[in-house]
Tab-separated table of C-alpha atoms and ligand atoms in Angstrom:
chain	number	residue	atom	x	y	z
A	1	MET	CA	-20.517	37.912	37.721
A	2	PRO	CA	-20.802	35.987	34.426
A	3	LYS	CA	-23.405	33.306	34.473
A	4	GLU	CA	-21.981	29.747	34.632
A	5	VAL	CA	-22.601	27.934	31.358
A	6	LEU	CA	-23.009	24.182	31.606
A	7	VAL	CA	-21.691	22.503	28.449
A	8	THR	CA	-23.450	19.233	27.803
A	9	LYS	CA	-22.300	18.649	24.253
A	10	HIS	CA	-18.809	18.162	22.817
A	11	PRO	CA	-18.121	19.891	19.471
A	12	ASP	CA	-17.363	16.495	17.859
A	13	ASP	CA	-20.500	14.790	19.143
A	14	ASP	CA	-22.091	14.944	15.688
A	15	LEU	CA	-19.406	12.542	14.427
A	16	ILE	CA	-19.279	10.308	17.512
A	17	ARG	CA	-21.786	7.565	18.272
A	18	THR	CA	-22.218	8.759	21.845
A	19	ASP	CA	-24.785	6.032	22.518
A	20	ARG	CA	-21.885	3.522	22.195
A	21	MET	CA	-19.936	5.120	25.033
A	22	PRO	CA	-18.151	4.135	27.174
A	23	HIS	CA	-15.698	2.730	24.656
A	24	ILE	CA	-13.783	-0.500	25.210
A	25	TRP	CA	-10.261	0.961	25.237
A	26	CYS	CA	-7.946	0.820	28.281
A	27	PRO	CA	-6.888	4.025	30.022
A	28	CYS	CA	-3.861	5.576	28.174
A	29	CYS	CA	-4.485	3.560	24.993
A	30	GLY	CA	-3.594	5.619	21.907
A	31	ILE	CA	-6.475	4.519	19.671
A	32	GLY	CA	-8.827	7.291	20.869
A	33	ILE	CA	-6.275	9.909	19.751
A	34	VAL	CA	-6.295	8.425	16.255
A	35	MET	CA	-10.091	8.560	16.255
A	36	LYS	CA	-10.033	12.211	17.293
A	37	CYS	CA	-7.566	12.961	14.462
A	38	TYR	CA	-9.726	11.106	11.924
A	39	ILE	CA	-12.824	13.067	13.007
A	40	LYS	CA	-10.878	16.336	12.670
A	41	ALA	CA	-9.697	15.295	9.216
A	42	ILE	CA	-13.264	14.412	8.120
A	43	LYS	CA	-14.437	17.858	9.277
A	44	ARG	CA	-11.604	19.700	7.532
A	45	SER	CA	-11.676	17.619	4.347
A	46	GLY	CA	-14.492	19.575	2.733
A	47	ILE	CA	-16.027	16.214	1.831
A	48	PRO	CA	-19.448	15.801	3.448
A	49	PRO	CA	-19.566	13.133	6.186
A	50	GLU	CA	-22.097	11.117	4.170
A	51	ARG	CA	-19.400	10.509	1.523
A	52	HIS	CA	-16.855	9.217	4.060
A	53	VAL	CA	-16.772	5.514	4.899
A	54	VAL	CA	-14.520	3.844	7.465
A	55	ILE	CA	-13.743	0.128	7.395
A	56	SER	CA	-11.816	-2.116	9.780
A	57	GLY	CA	-11.120	-5.746	10.569
A	58	ILE	CA	-11.073	-7.082	14.122
A	59	GLY	CA	-9.067	-5.945	17.126
A	60	CYS	CA	-8.936	-3.042	19.598
A	61	SER	CA	-7.961	-0.640	16.778
A	62	SER	CA	-10.625	-2.109	14.565
A	63	ARG	CA	-13.321	-1.071	17.051
A	64	LEU	CA	-12.692	2.552	16.041
A	65	PRO	CA	-15.167	2.633	13.087
A	66	GLY	CA	-17.942	1.517	15.413
A	67	TYR	CA	-17.676	4.782	17.333
A	68	VAL	CA	-17.602	7.161	14.358
A	69	ASN	CA	-20.986	8.473	13.264
A	70	ILE	CA	-20.581	7.857	9.520
A	71	ASP	CA	-21.115	4.744	7.433
A	72	SER	CA	-18.754	2.196	8.950
A	73	TYR	CA	-17.988	-1.474	8.479
A	74	HIS	CA	-16.459	-3.712	11.144
A	75	THR	CA	-15.537	-6.720	9.035
A	76	THR	CA	-13.516	-9.895	9.598
A	77	HIS	CA	-9.959	-10.144	10.938
A	78	GLY	CA	-7.444	-9.170	8.232
A	79	ARG	CA	-10.102	-8.626	5.589
A	80	ALA	CA	-10.885	-4.903	5.786
A	81	LEU	CA	-9.093	-4.277	2.490
A	82	PRO	CA	-11.097	-6.743	0.341
A	83	PHE	CA	-14.279	-5.065	1.649
A	84	ALA	CA	-12.820	-1.625	0.955
A	85	ILE	CA	-11.673	-2.589	-2.530
A	86	GLY	CA	-15.094	-3.946	-3.423
A	87	MET	CA	-16.734	-0.752	-2.226
A	88	ASN	CA	-14.241	1.454	-4.076
A	89	LEU	CA	-14.817	-0.428	-7.352
A	90	VAL	CA	-18.588	-0.062	-7.102
A	91	LYS	CA	-18.748	3.393	-5.482
A	92	PRO	CA	-15.583	5.250	-6.538
A	93	ASP	CA	-16.976	8.599	-5.309
A	94	LEU	CA	-16.844	7.543	-1.671
A	95	GLU	CA	-13.874	8.606	0.488
A	96	ILE	CA	-12.901	5.231	1.914
A	97	THR	CA	-10.556	4.903	4.875
A	98	VAL	CA	-9.422	1.602	6.361
A	99	ILE	CA	-8.325	1.939	9.985
A	100	ALA	CA	-6.979	-1.244	11.530
A	101	GLY	CA	-4.346	-2.675	13.802
A	102	ASP	CA	-0.927	-3.865	12.667
A	103	GLY	CA	-1.822	-7.511	13.383
A	104	ASP	CA	-4.982	-7.230	11.365
A	105	LEU	CA	-3.564	-5.345	8.433
A	106	VAL	CA	-0.156	-6.850	7.847
A	107	THR	CA	0.105	-10.053	9.865
A	108	ILE	CA	-3.097	-11.993	9.078
A	109	GLY	CA	-4.036	-9.532	6.335
A	110	GLY	CA	-0.599	-9.193	4.740
A	111	ASN	CA	-1.492	-10.810	1.439
A	112	HIS	CA	-4.484	-8.510	0.815
A	113	PHE	CA	-2.324	-5.577	1.874
A	114	ILE	CA	0.521	-6.056	-0.589
A	115	HIS	CA	-1.791	-6.671	-3.541
A	116	ALA	CA	-4.010	-3.656	-2.738
A	117	ILE	CA	-0.885	-1.462	-2.840
A	118	ARG	CA	0.454	-3.111	-6.002
A	119	ARG	CA	-2.817	-2.395	-7.824
A	120	ASN	CA	-3.115	1.116	-6.291
A	121	HIS	CA	-6.729	1.047	-5.189
A	122	ASP	CA	-7.963	4.479	-4.155
A	123	ILE	CA	-8.180	3.884	-0.405
A	124	ASN	CA	-6.672	5.587	2.649
A	125	VAL	CA	-5.078	3.028	4.940
A	126	VAL	CA	-4.299	4.017	8.534
A	127	MET	CA	-2.419	1.292	10.381
A	128	ILE	CA	-2.387	1.729	14.154
A	129	ASN	CA	0.908	0.111	15.103
A	130	ASN	CA	0.895	-0.687	18.809
A	131	PHE	CA	3.553	-3.354	18.160
A	132	ILE	CA	1.336	-6.222	19.332
A	133	TYR	CA	-1.938	-8.162	19.048
A	134	GLY	CA	-3.697	-6.118	21.741
A	135	MET	CA	-7.200	-7.555	21.843
A	136	THR	CA	-6.264	-11.212	22.130
A	137	GLY	CA	-3.602	-11.108	24.845
A	138	GLY	CA	-0.334	-9.670	23.563
A	139	GLN	CA	0.894	-12.144	20.961
A	140	HIS	CA	3.683	-10.783	18.732
A	141	GLY	CA	3.158	-10.130	15.039
A	142	ALA	CA	4.875	-8.804	11.938
A	143	THR	CA	5.584	-5.341	13.393
A	144	THR	CA	6.730	-6.294	16.919
A	145	PRO	CA	10.202	-4.795	17.416
A	146	LEU	CA	13.004	-7.348	17.715
A	147	GLY	CA	13.697	-8.437	21.290
A	148	SER	CA	10.264	-7.391	22.629
A	149	LYS	CA	8.802	-9.509	25.422
A	150	THR	CA	5.360	-10.777	24.501
A	151	SER	CA	2.957	-13.426	25.762
A	152	THR	CA	4.185	-15.721	22.995
A	153	ALA	CA	7.878	-14.731	23.365
A	154	PRO	CA	8.535	-14.298	27.073
A	155	TYR	CA	12.332	-14.244	26.484
A	156	GLY	CA	12.099	-11.709	23.641
A	157	THR	CA	11.155	-12.019	19.964
A	158	ILE	CA	13.672	-13.292	17.440
A	159	ASP	CA	11.506	-12.480	14.384
A	160	ASN	CA	12.615	-9.506	12.302
A	161	PRO	CA	9.691	-7.055	11.931
A	162	PHE	CA	8.588	-5.313	8.760
A	163	ASN	CA	9.942	-1.838	8.093
A	164	MET	CA	6.503	-0.593	7.072
A	165	PRO	CA	7.328	2.629	5.178
A	166	LEU	CA	9.996	0.766	3.173
A	167	LEU	CA	7.654	-2.119	2.388
A	168	VAL	CA	4.790	0.110	1.253
A	169	ALA	CA	7.029	2.462	-0.742
A	170	SER	CA	8.702	-0.481	-2.484
A	171	LEU	CA	5.266	-1.615	-3.692
A	172	GLY	CA	4.717	1.777	-5.323
A	173	ALA	CA	2.177	3.514	-3.080
A	174	PRO	CA	1.789	7.214	-3.998
A	175	PHE	CA	1.581	8.320	-0.330
A	176	VAL	CA	3.516	6.871	2.597
A	177	ALA	CA	3.758	8.486	6.031
A	178	ARG	CA	4.577	7.606	9.588
A	179	TRP	CA	3.520	9.585	12.644
A	180	THR	CA	2.758	8.765	16.256
A	181	THR	CA	-0.101	9.569	18.651
A	182	PHE	CA	2.148	12.364	19.969
A	183	HIS	CA	2.045	14.117	16.559
A	184	VAL	CA	-1.638	14.949	16.411
A	185	ASN	CA	-1.450	17.964	14.110
A	186	GLN	CA	0.901	16.226	11.707
A	187	LEU	CA	-1.350	13.174	11.737
A	188	VAL	CA	-4.457	15.187	10.879
A	189	ASP	CA	-2.498	16.868	8.095
A	190	ALA	CA	-1.270	13.475	6.762
A	191	MET	CA	-4.865	12.176	6.814
A	192	LEU	CA	-6.013	15.232	4.819
A	193	LYS	CA	-3.208	14.675	2.301
A	194	ALA	CA	-4.137	10.977	2.096
A	195	MET	CA	-7.774	11.869	1.319
A	196	LYS	CA	-6.602	13.939	-1.666
A	197	VAL	CA	-4.296	11.250	-3.048
A	198	ASN	CA	-5.486	9.361	-6.096
A	199	GLY	CA	-4.572	5.810	-5.120
A	200	LEU	CA	-3.499	3.979	-2.006
A	201	ALA	CA	-2.328	6.299	0.737
A	202	PHE	CA	-0.690	4.629	3.738
A	203	ILE	CA	-0.150	6.127	7.202
A	204	GLU	CA	1.533	4.165	9.991
A	205	VAL	CA	0.603	5.570	13.409
A	206	LEU	CA	2.736	4.384	16.312
A	207	SER	CA	0.457	4.125	19.333
A	208	PRO	CA	0.821	3.034	22.970
A	209	CYS	CA	-0.715	-0.215	24.200
A	210	PRO	CA	0.303	-0.102	27.864
A	211	THR	CA	-1.740	-3.179	28.727
A	212	GLN	CA	-0.383	-5.762	26.313
A	213	TYR	CA	2.924	-4.307	25.093
A	214	GLY	CA	4.118	-1.492	27.352
A	215	GLU	CA	3.964	-3.249	30.689
A	216	ASP	CA	6.406	-5.991	29.633
A	217	ASN	CA	8.660	-3.656	27.640
A	218	ASP	CA	9.607	-0.765	29.927
A	219	PHE	CA	6.623	1.469	29.008
A	220	PRO	CA	4.301	0.702	31.947
A	221	THR	CA	1.945	3.592	31.162
A	222	GLY	CA	0.744	5.162	27.942
A	223	LEU	CA	2.388	8.380	29.083
A	224	ASP	CA	5.813	6.639	29.172
A	225	MET	CA	5.458	5.745	25.508
A	226	MET	CA	4.214	9.228	24.610
A	227	LYS	CA	7.313	10.687	26.364
A	228	TYR	CA	9.476	8.262	24.383
A	229	PHE	CA	7.851	9.358	21.109
A	230	LYS	CA	8.440	12.997	22.072
A	231	LYS	CA	12.104	12.328	22.902
A	232	MET	CA	13.053	9.881	20.153
A	233	CYS	CA	11.146	10.986	17.065
A	234	VAL	CA	12.968	12.886	14.354
A	235	VAL	CA	10.994	14.384	11.476
A	236	ASN	CA	12.655	13.670	8.140
A	237	HIS	CA	10.375	13.703	5.105
A	238	GLU	CA	13.339	12.851	2.851
A	239	ALA	CA	14.564	9.913	4.935
A	240	ASP	CA	16.253	6.947	3.262
A	241	LEU	CA	13.519	4.411	3.959
A	242	THR	CA	15.983	1.528	4.300
A	243	THR	CA	17.030	3.122	7.598
A	244	VAL	CA	13.632	3.811	9.228
A	245	ASP	CA	13.152	0.443	10.917
A	246	ILE	CA	12.053	0.665	14.537
A	247	ASP	CA	14.330	-0.428	17.367
A	248	LEU	CA	12.986	0.434	20.807
A	249	LYS	CA	15.981	-1.044	22.658
A	250	SER	CA	19.080	0.600	21.219
A	251	GLY	CA	18.319	4.310	21.530
A	252	LYS	CA	17.907	4.603	17.757
A	253	PRO	CA	15.722	7.604	16.783
A	254	ILE	CA	12.273	6.919	15.344
A	255	ILE	CA	12.034	8.605	11.941
A	256	VAL	CA	8.645	10.149	11.160
A	257	GLY	CA	7.383	12.146	8.240
A	258	ASN	CA	5.447	12.197	4.996
A	259	PHE	CA	7.995	10.116	3.095
A	260	VAL	CA	6.358	9.611	-0.289
A	261	HIS	CA	3.858	11.969	-1.966
A	262	LYS	CA	3.552	11.515	-5.720
A	263	GLU	CA	0.979	11.157	-8.482
A	264	LYS	CA	0.200	7.778	-10.012
A	265	PRO	CA	-2.863	6.436	-11.860
A	266	SER	CA	-5.164	4.502	-9.572
A	267	TYR	CA	-6.691	1.127	-10.408
A	268	ASN	CA	-9.952	2.918	-11.248
A	269	ASP	CA	-8.108	5.223	-13.711
A	270	MET	CA	-6.535	2.239	-15.441
A	271	GLU	CA	-9.857	0.400	-15.593
A	272	ARG	CA	-11.645	3.464	-17.014
A	273	LYS	CA	-8.988	3.862	-19.689
A	274	LEU	CA	-9.208	0.204	-20.628
A	275	ILE	CA	-13.011	0.344	-20.904
A	276	GLU	CA	-12.748	3.451	-23.119
A	277	LYS	CA	-10.206	1.721	-25.361
A	278	ILE	CA	-12.248	-1.446	-25.702
A	279	THR	CA	-15.492	0.498	-26.331
A	280	LYS	CA	-13.739	2.507	-29.075
A	281	GLU	CA	-12.412	-0.671	-30.699
A	282	MET	CA	-15.781	-2.388	-30.564
A	283	LYS	CA	-17.430	0.651	-32.230
A	284	GLN	CA	-14.866	0.474	-35.050
A	285	TYR	CA	-15.868	-3.104	-35.752
A	286	GLY	CA	-19.564	-2.129	-35.704
B	1	TPP	C1	-9.651	-15.304	11.401
B	1	TPP	C2	-9.396	-14.837	12.802
B	1	TPP	N1	-8.248	-15.153	13.404
B	1	TPP	C3	-7.986	-14.739	14.658
B	1	TPP	C4	-8.910	-13.931	15.310
B	1	TPP	C5	-8.620	-13.461	16.717
B	1	TPP	N2	-8.194	-12.093	16.784
B	1	TPP	C6	-9.066	-11.080	16.978
B	1	TPP	S1	-8.332	-9.585	17.131
B	1	TPP	C7	-6.814	-10.292	16.919
B	1	TPP	C8	-5.560	-9.485	17.018
B	1	TPP	C9	-5.728	-8.039	16.738
B	1	TPP	O1	-4.482	-7.418	16.771
B	1	TPP	P1	-4.260	-6.061	15.998
B	1	TPP	O2	-4.834	-6.130	14.649
B	1	TPP	O3	-2.815	-5.738	16.067
B	1	TPP	O4	-5.148	-5.016	16.765
B	1	TPP	P2	-5.048	-4.443	18.268
B	1	TPP	O5	-5.995	-5.284	19.055
B	1	TPP	O6	-3.641	-4.541	18.732
B	1	TPP	O7	-5.503	-3.069	18.115
B	1	TPP	C10	-6.898	-11.667	16.717
B	1	TPP	C11	-5.735	-12.560	16.533
B	1	TPP	C12	-10.107	-13.606	14.639
B	1	TPP	N3	-11.025	-12.808	15.202
B	1	TPP	N4	-10.322	-14.054	13.397
B	2	SF4	S1	-5.246	-3.859	25.021
B	2	SF4	FE1	-3.860	-2.263	24.287
B	2	SF4	S2	-4.634	-1.705	22.231
B	2	SF4	FE2	-6.267	-2.800	23.340
B	2	SF4	S3	-7.506	-1.169	24.306
B	2	SF4	FE3	-5.984	-1.874	25.819
B	2	SF4	S4	-4.246	-0.485	25.572
B	2	SF4	FE4	-5.507	-0.280	23.718
């Protein structure tokens, strides 16, 4: 009879801060799946872990960097991008990924977000869209689907949400994708593509928050939302982005895919060129 082998170590333990466990996330929350995908992407990227940096703001999603065993920064609510931009300008060789919640990134942090995309800073941005402010009690934000019941809209929201892929593509980002926590392989692949992009790469990841969103909106468990993603998602990399808004009430399919993948000079490229030009001109004038 083969001898029983007791496994005491998980293959990803080297990239997890196991001393921080147990984590804070609720059972069936999708954030842990995103973390697993990010760790896989780091391992497959060919870039050594010491060159990866992960930065977040504040929220349930923003706790993710605290559990990954690489250099990580848990900053202030909505301000992960200013930290990331500063780091990218000073240390352009680092592979910087911002992972944050939808509330953090585009509700309070919306202004930083649009300008970071416009200038095309070389940063990977993963937005975990659980449709709600999870950590603080289920208030609605800029990505909450119309008609959702929330703690601040008990009769249903009347605010139109952002169509994130359309918004980001319209600002010129060279990489724009949307996946869900159901699409783990596609999400790892999108993260790997994002790491290779020269400029701002954006991935929206739809993720269950059974505690603050699902319970009041017909997805009482995380599994209910995962089943919904499985049933309703349609992969269309060529989708017309004006049509990919999310409506969880009407039976409209959720369009997922790698929608934009193009080359474009990053802010660092433009700055380098400018410095070269000015240096040349200054030399001419002695
Ligand atoms: C300047 C500031 N405003 C408000 C808060 C309170 N706050 C902390 S987390 C959070 C919401 C986080 O929501 P989201 O980014 O969607 O992440 P989730 O918890 O859903 O993952 C808020 C409003 C804060 N910490 N700082
Ligand atoms: S409140 Fe929602 S987002 Fe936060 S840990 Fe719980 S399930 Fe996840």
